[in-house]
Short mmCIF file of C-alpha atoms and ligand atoms in Angstrom, two decimals:
data_model
loop_
_atom_site.label_atom_id
_atom_site.label_comp_id
_atom_site.label_asym_id
_atom_site.label_seq_id
_atom_site.Cartn_x
_atom_site.Cartn_y
_atom_site.Cartn_z
CA MET A 84 -0.03 -0.10 -0.44
CA THR A 85 0.68 3.59 -0.59
CA ARG A 86 0.72 6.24 1.54
CA TYR A 87 -1.83 8.09 0.21
CA ASP A 88 -3.72 4.41 0.24
CA ASP A 89 -2.89 3.90 3.89
CA LEU A 90 -4.33 7.89 4.43
CA ARG A 91 -7.38 6.68 2.55
CA ALA A 92 -7.53 2.76 5.01
CA ALA A 93 -7.16 4.88 7.67
CA ARG A 94 -9.45 8.22 7.17
CA ALA A 95 -11.57 5.06 6.40
CA ARG A 96 -11.81 3.17 9.83
CA TYR A 97 -11.03 6.17 12.38
CA LEU A 98 -13.68 8.53 10.69
CA GLY A 99 -17.86 8.70 10.14
CA PRO A 100 -18.96 7.37 6.71
CA SER A 101 -21.09 10.53 6.84
CA LEU A 102 -18.42 12.55 5.49
CA SER A 103 -18.18 12.05 1.65
CA LEU A 104 -14.93 12.84 0.64
CA SER A 105 -14.62 14.93 -2.87
CA TYR A 106 -13.50 13.54 -6.91
CA GLU A 107 -13.54 9.89 -8.50
CA ARG A 108 -8.96 10.06 -7.35
CA PRO A 109 -9.68 12.08 -3.64
CA LEU A 110 -7.17 14.96 -4.04
CA GLU A 111 -3.90 14.93 -0.58
CA ILE A 112 -4.26 18.71 -0.30
CA VAL A 113 -1.47 19.62 2.13
CA ARG A 114 -1.07 23.76 1.85
CA GLY A 115 -3.13 26.31 0.52
CA ALA A 116 -1.87 29.71 -0.99
CA MET A 117 -4.30 32.93 -2.82
CA GLN A 118 -6.80 31.17 -4.88
CA TYR A 119 -4.76 28.31 -5.02
CA LEU A 120 -4.32 24.56 -3.66
CA TYR A 121 -1.02 22.33 -3.58
CA ASP A 122 -1.23 17.91 -3.13
CA ASP A 123 1.24 15.31 -1.44
CA GLU A 124 3.22 15.63 -4.75
CA GLY A 125 3.10 19.58 -5.61
CA ARG A 126 0.91 19.92 -8.12
CA GLU A 127 -1.30 23.22 -8.21
CA TYR A 128 -4.41 23.56 -8.71
CA LEU A 129 -6.50 26.51 -8.99
CA ASP A 130 -9.75 26.72 -6.52
CA ALA A 131 -12.47 27.19 -7.75
CA VAL A 132 -15.26 27.16 -5.82
CA ASN A 133 -14.14 27.28 -2.19
CA ASN A 134 -16.04 30.86 -0.67
CA VAL A 135 -14.43 29.99 2.95
CA CYS A 136 -10.93 31.23 2.42
CA HIS A 137 -12.51 34.13 0.67
CA VAL A 138 -9.88 36.99 0.38
CA GLY A 139 -7.21 34.10 -0.23
CA HIS A 140 -5.61 30.84 1.19
CA CYS A 141 -3.99 31.66 4.39
CA HIS A 142 -3.54 35.36 3.45
CA PRO A 143 -0.18 37.05 4.85
CA ARG A 144 -1.87 39.29 6.33
CA VAL A 145 -4.46 37.35 8.44
CA VAL A 146 -2.65 34.80 9.02
CA LYS A 147 -0.26 37.46 10.65
CA ALA A 148 -3.25 38.59 12.81
CA ALA A 149 -3.52 35.54 14.00
CA GLN A 150 0.19 34.52 14.94
CA GLU A 151 0.45 37.84 16.55
CA GLN A 152 -2.78 37.72 18.21
CA ILE A 153 -2.67 33.73 19.71
CA ALA A 154 1.21 34.47 21.21
CA VAL A 155 -1.06 37.77 23.54
CA LEU A 156 -4.06 36.48 25.06
CA ASN A 157 -7.28 33.53 23.73
CA THR A 158 -9.75 34.14 25.76
CA ASN A 159 -13.36 33.94 26.73
CA THR A 160 -15.62 37.30 26.70
CA ARG A 161 -16.18 37.90 29.87
CA TYR A 162 -13.88 40.48 29.87
CA LEU A 163 -13.58 43.94 28.26
CA HIS A 164 -11.08 43.98 25.73
CA ASP A 165 -10.66 46.31 22.27
CA HIS A 166 -10.35 43.42 19.90
CA ILE A 167 -14.93 42.27 20.10
CA VAL A 168 -15.23 46.29 20.49
CA SER A 169 -13.83 47.22 17.53
CA TYR A 170 -14.60 44.14 15.62
CA ALA A 171 -18.42 44.48 16.49
CA GLU A 172 -19.17 47.80 15.89
CA ARG A 173 -16.98 47.67 11.71
CA LEU A 174 -18.68 44.45 11.37
CA SER A 175 -21.64 45.87 12.29
CA GLY A 176 -21.02 49.31 11.16
CA LEU A 177 -21.45 47.39 7.35
CA PHE A 178 -25.47 47.10 7.78
CA PRO A 179 -28.09 49.73 7.01
CA ASP A 180 -29.87 50.60 10.32
CA PRO A 181 -30.74 49.62 12.79
CA LEU A 182 -29.23 46.35 12.62
CA GLN A 183 -26.69 47.22 14.87
CA VAL A 184 -26.56 44.83 17.45
CA CYS A 185 -24.13 41.52 17.18
CA PHE A 186 -23.13 38.16 18.76
CA PHE A 187 -20.77 36.16 18.07
CA VAL A 188 -20.73 32.19 17.56
CA CYS A 189 -18.20 30.04 16.23
CA SER A 190 -19.80 28.83 12.58
CA GLY A 191 -22.73 28.84 9.94
CA SER A 192 -24.89 26.92 12.09
CA GLU A 193 -24.61 28.49 15.65
CA ALA A 194 -25.18 31.76 13.89
CA ASN A 195 -28.89 29.38 12.14
CA GLU A 196 -28.91 28.83 15.36
CA LEU A 197 -29.35 30.71 17.74
CA ALA A 198 -31.13 33.04 14.81
CA LEU A 199 -33.63 30.43 15.70
CA ARG A 200 -33.68 31.23 18.97
CA LEU A 201 -34.19 35.65 18.65
CA ALA A 202 -36.82 34.92 16.11
CA HIS A 203 -38.94 32.48 18.79
CA THR A 204 -37.50 34.92 22.00
CA HIS A 205 -38.76 37.74 19.80
CA THR A 206 -42.20 36.81 18.26
CA GLY A 207 -42.79 33.55 20.44
CA ARG A 208 -44.07 31.97 18.41
CA SER A 209 -42.60 28.45 17.29
CA ASP A 210 -42.53 27.47 13.40
CA TRP A 211 -40.22 28.23 10.61
CA VAL A 212 -41.55 29.76 6.68
CA VAL A 213 -38.24 28.12 4.88
CA VAL A 214 -37.07 27.35 0.68
CA GLU A 215 -37.06 24.14 -1.06
CA GLY A 216 -33.57 23.68 -1.78
CA ALA A 217 -32.16 25.44 1.42
CA TYR A 218 -29.26 24.05 4.01
CA HIS A 219 -28.74 26.32 6.35
CA GLY A 220 -26.44 23.85 8.53
CA ASN A 221 -25.81 20.45 10.76
CA THR A 222 -28.07 21.06 14.24
CA THR A 223 -31.41 19.20 14.92
CA SER A 224 -32.26 21.85 14.18
CA LEU A 225 -31.46 23.53 11.52
CA ILE A 226 -31.58 19.76 9.82
CA ASP A 227 -35.35 20.37 10.59
CA ILE A 228 -35.07 23.50 8.84
CA SER A 229 -33.52 22.51 5.40
CA PRO A 230 -35.17 20.97 3.48
CA TYR A 231 -32.62 20.18 1.45
CA LYS A 232 -31.26 17.55 4.31
CA TYR A 233 -34.53 16.80 5.24
CA ASP A 234 -36.27 15.79 1.77
CA GLY A 235 -32.95 14.09 1.14
CA PRO A 236 -31.10 11.09 1.46
CA GLY A 237 -31.85 9.80 4.70
CA GLY A 238 -34.52 12.95 5.56
CA ALA A 239 -37.06 12.86 7.67
CA GLY A 240 -38.91 14.81 5.49
CA ALA A 241 -40.60 18.27 6.87
CA SER A 242 -41.47 18.09 10.08
CA ARG A 243 -44.45 20.08 11.77
CA HIS A 244 -43.21 23.58 13.28
CA VAL A 245 -41.95 24.18 8.97
CA ARG A 246 -43.61 25.07 6.28
CA LYS A 247 -41.51 25.02 2.77
CA VAL A 248 -42.43 27.57 -0.68
CA VAL A 249 -41.36 26.97 -4.01
CA MET A 250 -37.76 28.35 -5.10
CA PRO A 251 -37.70 31.26 -6.19
CA ASP A 252 -35.73 30.37 -9.93
CA VAL A 253 -36.62 31.49 -12.76
CA TYR A 254 -35.32 29.51 -15.06
CA ARG A 255 -36.57 26.08 -13.68
CA GLY A 256 -39.45 26.90 -11.48
CA PRO A 257 -43.23 27.60 -12.03
CA TYR A 258 -43.24 30.93 -12.46
CA ARG A 259 -40.40 32.55 -15.85
CA ASP A 260 -40.75 35.52 -16.49
CA GLY A 261 -38.19 37.95 -14.42
CA ASP A 262 -40.95 41.41 -14.01
CA THR A 263 -43.87 38.83 -11.88
CA ALA A 264 -42.16 36.30 -10.90
CA GLY A 265 -40.75 38.62 -7.78
CA ALA A 266 -44.36 38.67 -6.61
CA ALA A 267 -45.31 35.28 -7.31
CA TYR A 268 -43.00 33.28 -5.69
CA ALA A 269 -43.19 35.73 -2.45
CA GLU A 270 -47.34 34.91 -3.13
CA HIS A 271 -46.34 31.44 -1.49
CA VAL A 272 -45.02 32.81 1.02
CA LYS A 273 -48.03 34.43 2.52
CA GLU A 274 -49.57 31.64 1.18
CA ALA A 275 -47.42 29.66 3.97
CA LEU A 276 -47.32 32.47 6.48
CA ASP A 277 -51.33 32.47 6.45
CA ALA A 278 -51.76 28.64 6.53
CA GLY A 279 -51.00 27.45 9.81
CA GLY A 280 -54.40 29.00 11.99
CA ASP A 281 -54.73 29.72 14.87
CA GLN A 282 -52.01 31.35 17.35
CA ASP A 283 -50.17 28.30 18.16
CA ARG A 284 -49.42 27.54 14.74
CA SER A 285 -48.05 30.65 14.31
CA VAL A 286 -44.83 31.72 12.21
CA ALA A 287 -41.98 32.80 13.93
CA ALA A 288 -40.00 34.21 10.71
CA PHE A 289 -38.93 33.64 7.14
CA VAL A 290 -35.49 32.61 6.97
CA CYS A 291 -34.11 32.10 3.45
CA GLU A 292 -30.48 32.76 2.27
CA SER A 293 -30.24 35.48 -0.60
CA LEU A 294 -28.76 34.38 -2.63
CA LEU A 295 -29.79 29.90 -3.29
CA GLY A 296 -27.11 27.80 -2.80
CA CYS A 297 -27.73 24.43 -2.19
CA GLY A 298 -30.35 24.98 -3.80
CA GLY A 299 -28.18 25.13 -7.32
CA GLN A 300 -26.87 28.89 -7.46
CA ILE A 301 -30.43 31.20 -7.20
CA VAL A 302 -30.63 34.61 -8.06
CA PRO A 303 -34.04 35.19 -6.73
CA PRO A 304 -35.80 37.59 -9.47
CA PRO A 305 -36.23 41.25 -8.14
CA GLY A 306 -38.20 42.20 -5.66
CA TYR A 307 -38.90 38.65 -4.33
CA LEU A 308 -37.34 39.15 -0.88
CA ALA A 309 -39.18 42.37 -0.74
CA ALA A 310 -42.74 41.70 -0.97
CA ALA A 311 -41.97 37.86 0.23
CA PHE A 312 -40.70 40.23 3.71
CA ASP A 313 -44.00 42.42 3.79
CA HIS A 314 -45.63 39.29 4.20
CA ALA A 315 -44.20 38.24 6.55
CA ARG A 316 -44.16 41.39 9.19
CA THR A 317 -47.75 41.87 8.04
CA ALA A 318 -47.86 38.13 9.04
CA GLY A 319 -46.24 39.68 12.85
CA ALA A 320 -42.78 36.91 11.21
CA VAL A 321 -39.71 38.54 11.54
CA CYS A 322 -36.63 38.03 8.69
CA VAL A 323 -34.01 35.57 9.04
CA ALA A 324 -31.33 36.35 5.83
CA ASP A 325 -28.83 34.29 5.74
CA GLU A 326 -25.69 35.29 4.54
CA VAL A 327 -23.01 32.57 5.00
CA GLN A 328 -22.26 31.56 1.44
CA VAL A 329 -23.26 34.99 0.16
CA GLY A 330 -21.52 37.94 2.67
CA PHE A 331 -18.71 39.87 2.60
CA GLY A 332 -18.98 41.71 -1.12
CA ARG A 333 -18.81 37.65 -3.14
CA VAL A 334 -21.98 39.74 -4.85
CA GLY A 335 -19.58 42.55 -6.29
CA THR A 336 -22.44 45.08 -6.96
CA HIS A 337 -22.77 45.79 -3.15
CA PHE A 338 -21.08 43.76 0.51
CA TRP A 339 -24.25 41.80 1.49
CA GLY A 340 -26.44 39.87 -1.09
CA PHE A 341 -29.65 41.18 0.52
CA GLU A 342 -28.93 44.21 -0.35
CA THR A 343 -29.49 43.16 -4.67
CA GLN A 344 -33.04 43.04 -3.44
CA ASP A 345 -32.76 45.84 -2.17
CA VAL A 346 -34.51 44.69 1.91
CA VAL A 347 -32.94 45.22 5.36
CA PRO A 348 -33.76 42.25 7.47
CA ASP A 349 -34.47 41.51 11.15
CA ILE A 350 -31.56 38.98 11.00
CA VAL A 351 -28.96 38.67 9.22
CA THR A 352 -25.79 35.20 10.40
CA LEU A 353 -23.17 34.85 8.50
CA GLY A 354 -20.74 32.70 8.40
CA LYS A 355 -17.63 30.79 6.17
CA PRO A 356 -16.27 33.92 4.73
CA ILE A 357 -15.52 35.39 7.78
CA GLY A 358 -12.61 34.61 8.99
CA ASN A 359 -11.42 33.00 6.47
CA GLY A 360 -11.38 29.72 6.97
CA HIS A 361 -11.27 29.63 11.14
CA PRO A 362 -14.41 28.79 12.79
CA MET A 363 -16.50 31.75 13.61
CA GLY A 364 -19.71 33.49 13.10
CA ALA A 365 -21.54 36.05 14.07
CA VAL A 366 -25.65 37.00 13.88
CA VAL A 367 -26.42 40.34 13.35
CA THR A 368 -29.57 42.04 14.83
CA THR A 369 -31.40 44.53 15.89
CA PRO A 370 -31.30 46.75 18.77
CA GLU A 371 -35.69 45.65 19.81
CA ILE A 372 -34.81 41.65 18.78
CA ALA A 373 -31.00 41.65 20.73
CA ARG A 374 -33.00 43.36 23.55
CA SER A 375 -35.98 41.01 23.75
CA PHE A 376 -33.78 38.07 23.89
CA ASP A 377 -32.12 39.72 27.16
CA ASN A 378 -35.29 37.98 28.67
CA GLY A 379 -33.22 36.34 31.99
CA MET A 380 -31.53 33.57 30.20
CA GLU A 381 -28.21 34.34 29.71
CA TYR A 382 -26.48 33.73 26.20
CA PHE A 383 -22.46 32.47 25.96
CA ASN A 384 -20.37 31.17 24.25
CA THR A 385 -17.05 29.73 25.09
CA PHE A 386 -14.89 30.37 21.63
CA GLY A 387 -17.72 33.30 19.75
CA GLY A 388 -15.96 36.06 19.93
CA ASN A 389 -12.88 35.61 21.53
CA PRO A 390 -9.82 38.34 20.71
CA VAL A 391 -7.99 35.54 18.36
CA SER A 392 -10.56 34.99 16.00
CA CYS A 393 -11.80 39.36 16.84
CA ALA A 394 -7.91 40.45 15.34
CA ILE A 395 -9.17 37.95 12.43
CA GLY A 396 -12.15 38.57 11.13
CA LEU A 397 -10.59 42.08 11.34
CA ALA A 398 -7.57 41.89 9.22
CA VAL A 399 -10.25 40.40 6.37
CA LEU A 400 -12.48 43.37 6.51
CA ASP A 401 -8.68 45.47 5.82
CA VAL A 402 -7.95 42.85 3.19
CA ILE A 403 -11.37 43.12 1.29
CA GLU A 404 -10.77 47.06 1.51
CA ASP A 405 -7.33 47.61 0.99
CA GLU A 406 -7.46 45.71 -1.75
CA GLY A 407 -10.64 46.10 -3.72
CA LEU A 408 -11.70 42.76 -3.18
CA GLN A 409 -15.49 43.82 -3.41
CA GLU A 410 -14.39 46.03 -7.17
CA ARG A 411 -13.09 42.55 -7.95
CA ALA A 412 -15.72 40.21 -7.51
CA LEU A 413 -17.81 42.42 -9.87
CA ALA A 414 -15.08 43.26 -12.60
CA VAL A 415 -14.01 38.68 -12.57
CA GLY A 416 -17.14 37.18 -11.43
CA GLY A 417 -18.57 39.76 -14.40
CA ARG A 418 -15.27 38.64 -17.16
CA LEU A 419 -16.33 35.09 -16.18
CA LYS A 420 -20.27 34.86 -16.46
CA LYS A 421 -19.95 36.66 -20.16
CA GLY A 422 -17.23 33.69 -21.13
CA LEU A 423 -19.99 31.15 -20.03
CA GLU A 424 -22.85 32.22 -21.98
CA GLU A 425 -20.54 32.68 -24.85
CA LEU A 426 -19.92 28.56 -24.04
CA GLY A 427 -23.32 28.10 -23.14
CA ALA A 428 -23.98 29.76 -27.20
CA ARG A 429 -21.33 26.25 -28.17
CA HIS A 430 -22.54 24.14 -25.71
CA GLN A 431 -25.51 22.48 -26.33
CA ALA A 432 -25.32 20.44 -22.53
CA ILE A 433 -25.43 24.35 -20.50
CA GLY A 434 -29.08 25.20 -20.25
CA ASP A 435 -28.06 27.82 -17.86
CA VAL A 436 -25.11 30.54 -16.10
CA ARG A 437 -26.41 32.12 -13.19
CA GLY A 438 -24.92 34.25 -10.19
CA LEU A 439 -23.90 38.06 -9.28
CA GLY A 440 -20.12 38.29 -9.03
CA LEU A 441 -17.66 35.16 -7.83
CA PHE A 442 -21.06 33.47 -6.93
CA LEU A 443 -22.35 31.36 -10.69
CA GLY A 444 -23.77 28.48 -11.42
CA VAL A 445 -23.82 26.49 -14.71
CA GLU A 446 -27.26 24.32 -15.60
CA MET A 447 -26.35 21.84 -17.31
CA VAL A 448 -28.80 19.91 -19.26
CA SER A 449 -29.67 17.19 -21.56
CA ASP A 450 -31.96 19.03 -23.21
CA ARG A 451 -32.64 22.24 -23.32
CA SER A 452 -36.94 22.88 -23.79
CA SER A 453 -37.79 19.92 -21.39
CA LEU A 454 -34.62 21.37 -18.89
CA ALA A 455 -34.37 17.48 -18.77
CA PRO A 456 -30.82 17.61 -15.69
CA ALA A 457 -27.85 16.67 -16.49
CA ALA A 458 -25.87 15.28 -13.37
CA GLU A 459 -23.74 12.78 -14.54
CA LEU A 460 -22.66 15.94 -17.45
CA ALA A 461 -21.68 17.57 -14.84
CA GLY A 462 -19.98 15.34 -12.40
CA SER A 463 -18.19 15.44 -14.80
CA VAL A 464 -17.42 17.77 -15.96
CA VAL A 465 -16.39 18.48 -12.90
CA GLU A 466 -14.21 15.71 -12.82
CA GLY A 467 -12.46 17.34 -15.94
CA MET A 468 -11.64 19.91 -14.46
CA ARG A 469 -9.26 18.29 -12.36
CA ASP A 470 -7.56 16.64 -13.86
CA ARG A 471 -7.03 19.66 -15.84
CA GLY A 472 -6.27 21.10 -12.18
CA ILE A 473 -8.94 23.75 -11.76
CA LEU A 474 -11.01 22.56 -8.07
CA LEU A 475 -15.34 22.76 -9.42
CA SER A 476 -18.25 21.17 -7.46
CA THR A 477 -21.73 20.91 -8.67
CA ASP A 478 -25.55 21.36 -6.14
CA GLY A 479 -29.04 21.92 -6.86
CA PRO A 480 -31.78 19.85 -6.45
CA LEU A 481 -31.10 17.91 -9.09
CA HIS A 482 -27.14 17.51 -9.10
CA ASN A 483 -26.96 19.62 -12.15
CA VAL A 484 -25.88 23.05 -11.33
CA ILE A 485 -22.34 23.57 -11.02
CA LYS A 486 -21.33 26.06 -8.40
CA ILE A 487 -18.37 28.56 -9.01
CA LYS A 488 -17.87 30.68 -6.22
CA PRO A 489 -13.24 30.89 -6.34
CA PRO A 490 -11.86 32.51 -3.40
CA LEU A 491 -11.98 36.96 -3.79
CA VAL A 492 -8.15 36.83 -5.08
CA PHE A 493 -9.29 35.30 -8.52
CA SER A 494 -8.58 36.85 -11.23
CA ALA A 495 -9.14 37.99 -14.43
CA ASP A 496 -7.10 34.81 -15.95
CA ASP A 497 -7.92 32.11 -14.01
CA ALA A 498 -11.40 33.36 -15.35
CA ASP A 499 -9.95 33.12 -18.78
CA ARG A 500 -8.37 29.28 -18.22
CA LEU A 501 -11.56 28.46 -16.56
CA VAL A 502 -13.58 29.82 -19.22
CA GLU A 503 -11.57 27.53 -21.74
CA SER A 504 -10.51 24.50 -19.57
CA LEU A 505 -14.16 24.02 -19.31
CA ASP A 506 -14.97 24.50 -23.00
CA GLU A 507 -12.37 21.42 -23.63
CA VAL A 508 -13.49 19.65 -21.23
CA LEU A 509 -17.08 19.90 -22.01
CA GLU A 510 -16.62 18.81 -26.38
CA GLU A 511 -14.51 15.91 -24.90
CA THR A 512 -17.22 14.98 -22.98
CA PRO A 513 -20.21 13.37 -24.61
CA PRO A 514 -23.50 14.87 -24.20
CA GLU A 515 -25.85 12.85 -21.39
N1 PMP B 6 -25.59 27.97 5.52
C1 PMP B 6 -25.60 27.61 4.22
C2 PMP B 6 -25.90 28.65 3.61
C3 PMP B 6 -24.68 27.16 4.30
O1 PMP B 6 -24.12 26.63 3.07
C4 PMP B 6 -23.95 26.28 5.23
C5 PMP B 6 -22.87 25.53 5.71
N2 PMP B 6 -22.81 24.70 3.66
C6 PMP B 6 -24.38 27.26 6.80
C7 PMP B 6 -25.57 27.70 6.72
C8 PMP B 6 -23.95 26.10 7.18
O2 PMP B 6 -22.19 26.65 8.17
P1 PMP B 6 -21.77 25.40 8.47
O3 PMP B 6 -20.92 24.35 7.73
O4 PMP B 6 -20.05 26.44 9.00
O5 PMP B 6 -21.77 25.34 10.38
#
């Protein structure tokens, strides 16, 4: 057995089998630098799918901030410390009023878990409206509000506290006219809100990703969140925007995904890119909701908001700003999307190219008129790209959407290389 085989065997033995590896021949990745990953043999891969190492793998300024702070102090948040206050002030400054109060946690799941508690305490209600295909995290209550999981393999179906609405998908969903689809999809949110009847079964929150990740890189049509939020608030529910995938400038035109829909949520949850790979998350909410939550039961999080995490969070914000990464996401993402659309004109298997900034999706089909999904083809393309040194993955309820969400240091040359390689791979891969 080679060392690689030993590693695989040991992993299979000591790690839970429900955790899968990417690619038919899994990669052993030993190093990362900006938009590149390196395997055990020194081969370089262009990372076009990791939206966690947002400002680049092992970005030197983030590494330095972590190293410097961990050598001085890392403790809990029951002492006064400048970092947590500066970071909270800086982060809340990036949000519109009245989103001003921060809670610090250690993952996207913890952020959403806390969002549910905030919404529940504020409204006194326990039902949720969620969007088909959504994933919000790995805890018991989040699996319950994640149709991606509870409707998927091994899932137990919807719990009685959850009302699922159709995905606002103008490519495949029931409403495809961009001008009217937003209101039409939001009408389903209204129906779900009204469905419960008596006070015991009222909805605490409409929980929605600002752009849908696991749902297949879906950009809601204009007006969707505005109308859905109106319906939710009329029904006495609060609105939670899950920005775990799309926040921090990725969408290019705005810092937050919800801003592209011209809304202000009541609770926003943050994760993945917030710490560039360091396990962090945050919830940002209004003073009113934060006051409701202050009901005598303390909220304490052993690791959330510690000085090292806050130093890292501050460094990430500095890098986004100093390196103009939001502007870069807009320019490079625009160029990449245009290149992919041009490929779509030549390759029938590309049914749709969508997304904002550097959050893009390519939906593969075997028939453009019936939209029959080409999941196997999408999987083969991802393998073909890996062989060419470019890392991508697939998602969406039909597993036929190629996800593109690279670190924001992705360059125009990287975008061109991705398009050229995809062109070659599509030429070589037989259609489904
Ligand atoms: N929300 C969304 C939209 C996500 O994509 C994820 C993770 N894929 C989570 C929440 C959960 O985050 P974590 O894995 O950090 O707990």
